[in-house]
Amino acid sequence: MRARALTIAGSDSGGCAGIQADLKTFAALEVHGMSVITSVTAQDTRRVHTASDLPLETIERQIEAVIEDIGVDAVKTGMLPSVEIIDVVSEKVKQFQIERLVVDPVMLSTGGDPLMGQEAMEVMKSKLFPQALVVTPNLQEAELLTGHKITKEKELKEAL
């Protein structure tokens, strides 16, 4: 049986990020990929034009349906744009005792558009980070999370 990975993230209409990119990566690694969509974006390679979050109940039911029927070996999060969505994901991670959780704190689009507010970032840090096996911010996200500009390798190591 192939490994089973669940991505909980936003949908990128351009196909370059989010659920689409995660599923492509899972397939390339010969992992059975499943998805829970948190938000639907209209975006291209330059910017996010709009984003619409799915109802919390829909997000909850997607998680439950996949885990209860198929099961998961690992979960990766991406765009979790609100405090309420982070709360739902955190509770489901606890409920299903997910041990292999990768948190990608998607706060900005590639073009620099904000995808998460300060309050949501703080809730992610306090609720999801402690449950994560690994957290994978990019450089801009690491700077936002730490509140410090990172320009040297030493600063990067300190941020970790």
PDB file of C-alpha atoms in Angstrom:
ATOM      1  CA  MET A   1       0.000   0.000   0.000  1.00  0.00           C
ATOM      2  CA  ARG A   2       1.249   3.466  -0.899  1.00  0.00           C
ATOM      3  CA  ALA A   3       1.716   6.126   1.738  1.00  0.00           C
ATOM      4  CA  ARG A   4      -1.295   8.421   2.146  1.00  0.00           C
ATOM      5  CA  ALA A   5      -0.834  12.174   2.537  1.00  0.00           C
ATOM      6  CA  LEU A   6      -3.508  14.783   3.096  1.00  0.00           C
ATOM      7  CA  THR A   7      -3.023  18.424   2.165  1.00  0.00           C
ATOM      8  CA  ILE A   8      -5.232  20.999   3.881  1.00  0.00           C
ATOM      9  CA  ALA A   9      -4.812  24.246   1.957  1.00  0.00           C
ATOM     10  CA  GLY A  10      -6.185  26.743  -0.509  1.00  0.00           C
ATOM     11  CA  SER A  11      -6.883  26.093  -4.160  1.00  0.00           C
ATOM     12  CA  ASP A  12      -4.728  28.040  -6.648  1.00  0.00           C
ATOM     13  CA  SER A  13      -6.570  28.597  -9.929  1.00  0.00           C
ATOM     14  CA  GLY A  14      -3.197  29.117 -11.628  1.00  0.00           C
ATOM     15  CA  GLY A  15      -2.074  25.627 -10.583  1.00  0.00           C
ATOM     16  CA  CYS A  16       1.310  26.809  -9.293  1.00  0.00           C
ATOM     17  CA  ALA A  17       0.724  26.612  -5.535  1.00  0.00           C
ATOM     18  CA  GLY A  18      -1.696  25.363  -2.908  1.00  0.00           C
ATOM     19  CA  ILE A  19      -3.598  22.114  -3.226  1.00  0.00           C
ATOM     20  CA  GLN A  20      -2.594  21.739  -6.870  1.00  0.00           C
ATOM     21  CA  ALA A  21       1.147  21.956  -6.160  1.00  0.00           C
ATOM     22  CA  ASP A  22       0.893  19.655  -3.143  1.00  0.00           C
ATOM     23  CA  LEU A  23      -0.957  16.968  -5.098  1.00  0.00           C
ATOM     24  CA  LYS A  24       1.608  17.172  -7.922  1.00  0.00           C
ATOM     25  CA  THR A  25       4.406  16.716  -5.367  1.00  0.00           C
ATOM     26  CA  PHE A  26       2.645  13.769  -3.722  1.00  0.00           C
ATOM     27  CA  ALA A  27       2.153  12.109  -7.123  1.00  0.00           C
ATOM     28  CA  ALA A  28       5.807  12.634  -8.077  1.00  0.00           C
ATOM     29  CA  LEU A  29       6.792  10.907  -4.817  1.00  0.00           C
ATOM     30  CA  GLU A  30       4.322   8.066  -5.510  1.00  0.00           C
ATOM     31  CA  VAL A  31       2.232   9.038  -2.484  1.00  0.00           C
ATOM     32  CA  HIS A  32      -1.561   8.793  -2.575  1.00  0.00           C
ATOM     33  CA  GLY A  33      -2.611  12.426  -2.242  1.00  0.00           C
ATOM     34  CA  MET A  34      -5.877  13.646  -0.794  1.00  0.00           C
ATOM     35  CA  SER A  35      -7.069  17.203  -0.271  1.00  0.00           C
ATOM     36  CA  VAL A  36      -9.148  19.440   1.953  1.00  0.00           C
ATOM     37  CA  ILE A  37      -9.773  22.837   0.418  1.00  0.00           C
ATOM     38  CA  THR A  38      -9.908  25.763   2.861  1.00  0.00           C
ATOM     39  CA  SER A  39     -10.164  28.646   0.413  1.00  0.00           C
ATOM     40  CA  VAL A  40     -10.617  29.119  -3.303  1.00  0.00           C
ATOM     41  CA  THR A  41      -8.465  31.769  -4.953  1.00  0.00           C
ATOM     42  CA  ALA A  42      -8.509  33.501  -8.287  1.00  0.00           C
ATOM     43  CA  GLN A  43      -4.827  33.995  -8.952  1.00  0.00           C
ATOM     44  CA  ASP A  44      -2.284  34.048 -11.697  1.00  0.00           C
ATOM     45  CA  THR A  45       1.514  34.056 -11.618  1.00  0.00           C
ATOM     46  CA  ARG A  46       1.613  37.698 -10.456  1.00  0.00           C
ATOM     47  CA  ARG A  47      -1.093  38.138  -7.822  1.00  0.00           C
ATOM     48  CA  VAL A  48      -4.137  36.890  -5.973  1.00  0.00           C
ATOM     49  CA  HIS A  49      -7.196  38.641  -7.376  1.00  0.00           C
ATOM     50  CA  THR A  50      -9.643  37.286  -4.786  1.00  0.00           C
ATOM     51  CA  ALA A  51      -9.997  34.522  -2.216  1.00  0.00           C
ATOM     52  CA  SER A  52     -13.139  32.970  -0.744  1.00  0.00           C
ATOM     53  CA  ASP A  53     -12.957  30.792   2.353  1.00  0.00           C
ATOM     54  CA  LEU A  54     -15.088  27.683   2.485  1.00  0.00           C
ATOM     55  CA  PRO A  55     -17.609  27.263   5.329  1.00  0.00           C
ATOM     56  CA  LEU A  56     -16.108  25.749   8.487  1.00  0.00           C
ATOM     57  CA  GLU A  57     -18.520  22.814   8.385  1.00  0.00           C
ATOM     58  CA  THR A  58     -17.397  21.974   4.850  1.00  0.00           C
ATOM     59  CA  ILE A  59     -13.753  21.999   5.938  1.00  0.00           C
ATOM     60  CA  GLU A  60     -14.549  19.798   8.957  1.00  0.00           C
ATOM     61  CA  ARG A  61     -16.520  17.304   6.868  1.00  0.00           C
ATOM     62  CA  GLN A  62     -13.776  17.075   4.232  1.00  0.00           C
ATOM     63  CA  ILE A  63     -11.216  16.205   6.926  1.00  0.00           C
ATOM     64  CA  GLU A  64     -13.495  13.659   8.591  1.00  0.00           C
ATOM     65  CA  ALA A  65     -14.527  12.000   5.313  1.00  0.00           C
ATOM     66  CA  VAL A  66     -10.966  11.437   4.151  1.00  0.00           C
ATOM     67  CA  ILE A  67      -9.486  10.328   7.473  1.00  0.00           C
ATOM     68  CA  GLU A  68     -12.384   8.108   8.573  1.00  0.00           C
ATOM     69  CA  ASP A  69     -12.619   6.270   5.250  1.00  0.00           C
ATOM     70  CA  ILE A  70      -9.157   6.269   3.684  1.00  0.00           C
ATOM     71  CA  GLY A  71      -6.892   7.174   6.600  1.00  0.00           C
ATOM     72  CA  VAL A  72      -3.719   9.251   6.489  1.00  0.00           C
ATOM     73  CA  ASP A  73      -0.048   8.693   7.181  1.00  0.00           C
ATOM     74  CA  ALA A  74       0.834  12.395   7.102  1.00  0.00           C
ATOM     75  CA  VAL A  75      -0.881  15.770   6.898  1.00  0.00           C
ATOM     76  CA  LYS A  76       0.527  18.964   5.362  1.00  0.00           C
ATOM     77  CA  THR A  77      -1.142  22.318   5.822  1.00  0.00           C
ATOM     78  CA  GLY A  78      -0.896  25.292   3.546  1.00  0.00           C
ATOM     79  CA  MET A  79      -3.181  28.310   3.334  1.00  0.00           C
ATOM     80  CA  LEU A  80      -5.193  28.511   6.559  1.00  0.00           C
ATOM     81  CA  PRO A  81      -6.437  32.093   6.228  1.00  0.00           C
ATOM     82  CA  SER A  82      -8.475  32.639   9.401  1.00  0.00           C
ATOM     83  CA  VAL A  83      -8.426  32.002  13.132  1.00  0.00           C
ATOM     84  CA  GLU A  84     -11.569  29.898  12.784  1.00  0.00           C
ATOM     85  CA  ILE A  85     -10.079  27.666  10.078  1.00  0.00           C
ATOM     86  CA  ILE A  86      -6.884  27.211  12.096  1.00  0.00           C
ATOM     87  CA  ASP A  87      -8.998  26.260  15.126  1.00  0.00           C
ATOM     88  CA  VAL A  88     -10.892  23.612  13.114  1.00  0.00           C
ATOM     89  CA  VAL A  89      -7.688  22.132  11.691  1.00  0.00           C
ATOM     90  CA  SER A  90      -5.994  22.125  15.096  1.00  0.00           C
ATOM     91  CA  GLU A  91      -8.939  20.340  16.717  1.00  0.00           C
ATOM     92  CA  LYS A  92      -9.092  17.720  13.955  1.00  0.00           C
ATOM     93  CA  VAL A  93      -5.338  17.092  14.233  1.00  0.00           C
ATOM     94  CA  LYS A  94      -5.876  16.429  17.944  1.00  0.00           C
ATOM     95  CA  GLN A  95      -9.041  14.376  17.414  1.00  0.00           C
ATOM     96  CA  PHE A  96      -7.421  12.066  14.873  1.00  0.00           C
ATOM     97  CA  GLN A  97      -4.072  12.042  16.692  1.00  0.00           C
ATOM     98  CA  ILE A  98      -2.072  13.088  13.635  1.00  0.00           C
ATOM     99  CA  GLU A  99       1.587  12.500  14.471  1.00  0.00           C
ATOM    100  CA  ARG A 100       3.141  13.500  11.143  1.00  0.00           C
ATOM    101  CA  LEU A 101       2.015  17.081  10.672  1.00  0.00           C
ATOM    102  CA  VAL A 102       3.917  19.457   8.391  1.00  0.00           C
ATOM    103  CA  VAL A 103       2.832  23.084   8.793  1.00  0.00           C
ATOM    104  CA  ASP A 104       3.648  25.378   5.896  1.00  0.00           C
ATOM    105  CA  PRO A 105       2.633  28.787   7.289  1.00  0.00           C
ATOM    106  CA  VAL A 106       1.407  30.293   4.046  1.00  0.00           C
ATOM    107  CA  MET A 107       1.047  33.983   4.876  1.00  0.00           C
ATOM    108  CA  LEU A 108       1.858  35.612   1.548  1.00  0.00           C
ATOM    109  CA  SER A 109       1.353  34.692  -2.076  1.00  0.00           C
ATOM    110  CA  THR A 110       4.406  34.465  -4.320  1.00  0.00           C
ATOM    111  CA  GLY A 111       3.512  37.947  -5.539  1.00  0.00           C
ATOM    112  CA  GLY A 112       3.462  39.267  -1.961  1.00  0.00           C
ATOM    113  CA  ASP A 113      -0.306  39.452  -1.444  1.00  0.00           C
ATOM    114  CA  PRO A 114      -1.244  38.824   2.219  1.00  0.00           C
ATOM    115  CA  LEU A 115      -3.183  35.594   2.758  1.00  0.00           C
ATOM    116  CA  MET A 116      -3.398  35.695   6.560  1.00  0.00           C
ATOM    117  CA  GLY A 117      -3.769  38.394   9.195  1.00  0.00           C
ATOM    118  CA  GLN A 118      -1.664  38.954  12.314  1.00  0.00           C
ATOM    119  CA  GLU A 119      -4.226  37.349  14.647  1.00  0.00           C
ATOM    120  CA  ALA A 120      -4.382  34.186  12.536  1.00  0.00           C
ATOM    121  CA  MET A 121      -0.573  34.038  12.487  1.00  0.00           C
ATOM    122  CA  GLU A 122      -0.458  34.200  16.292  1.00  0.00           C
ATOM    123  CA  VAL A 123      -3.091  31.455  16.623  1.00  0.00           C
ATOM    124  CA  MET A 124      -1.167  29.285  14.161  1.00  0.00           C
ATOM    125  CA  LYS A 125       1.999  29.771  16.211  1.00  0.00           C
ATOM    126  CA  SER A 126       0.258  28.875  19.479  1.00  0.00           C
ATOM    127  CA  LYS A 127      -2.021  26.045  18.313  1.00  0.00           C
ATOM    128  CA  LEU A 128      -0.582  24.355  15.223  1.00  0.00           C
ATOM    129  CA  PHE A 129       3.168  24.816  15.586  1.00  0.00           C
ATOM    130  CA  PRO A 130       3.329  22.812  18.842  1.00  0.00           C
ATOM    131  CA  GLN A 131       1.560  19.901  17.109  1.00  0.00           C
ATOM    132  CA  ALA A 132       3.840  19.964  14.063  1.00  0.00           C
ATOM    133  CA  LEU A 133       6.640  17.563  13.315  1.00  0.00           C
ATOM    134  CA  VAL A 134       8.132  20.319  11.148  1.00  0.00           C
ATOM    135  CA  VAL A 135       7.278  23.922  10.212  1.00  0.00           C
ATOM    136  CA  THR A 136       8.414  25.102   6.765  1.00  0.00           C
ATOM    137  CA  PRO A 137       8.299  28.891   6.381  1.00  0.00           C
ATOM    138  CA  ASN A 138      10.011  30.564   3.468  1.00  0.00           C
ATOM    139  CA  LEU A 139      12.328  33.501   4.204  1.00  0.00           C
ATOM    140  CA  GLN A 140       9.589  36.170   4.128  1.00  0.00           C
ATOM    141  CA  GLU A 141       7.372  34.065   6.393  1.00  0.00           C
ATOM    142  CA  ALA A 142      10.244  33.412   8.808  1.00  0.00           C
ATOM    143  CA  GLU A 143      10.764  37.172   9.055  1.00  0.00           C
ATOM    144  CA  LEU A 144       7.067  37.731   9.759  1.00  0.00           C
ATOM    145  CA  LEU A 145       7.018  34.963  12.357  1.00  0.00           C
ATOM    146  CA  THR A 146      10.091  36.197  14.198  1.00  0.00           C
ATOM    147  CA  GLY A 147       9.555  39.924  13.690  1.00  0.00           C
ATOM    148  CA  HIS A 148      13.176  40.261  12.545  1.00  0.00           C
ATOM    149  CA  LYS A 149      14.782  40.896   9.180  1.00  0.00           C
ATOM    150  CA  ILE A 150      16.917  37.911   8.192  1.00  0.00           C
ATOM    151  CA  THR A 151      19.859  38.871   5.986  1.00  0.00           C
ATOM    152  CA  LYS A 152      22.672  36.598   7.155  1.00  0.00           C
ATOM    153  CA  GLU A 153      23.052  32.876   7.685  1.00  0.00           C
ATOM    154  CA  LYS A 154      23.637  33.484  11.401  1.00  0.00           C
ATOM    155  CA  GLU A 155      20.267  35.280  11.683  1.00  0.00           C
ATOM    156  CA  LEU A 156      18.565  32.406   9.878  1.00  0.00           C
ATOM    157  CA  LYS A 157      20.010  29.883  12.326  1.00  0.00           C
ATOM    158  CA  GLU A 158      18.893  32.052  15.257  1.00  0.00           C
ATOM    159  CA  ALA A 159      15.372  32.250  13.809  1.00  0.00           C
ATOM    160  CA  LEU A 160      15.170  28.477  13.787  1.00  0.00           C
TER     161      LEU A 160
END
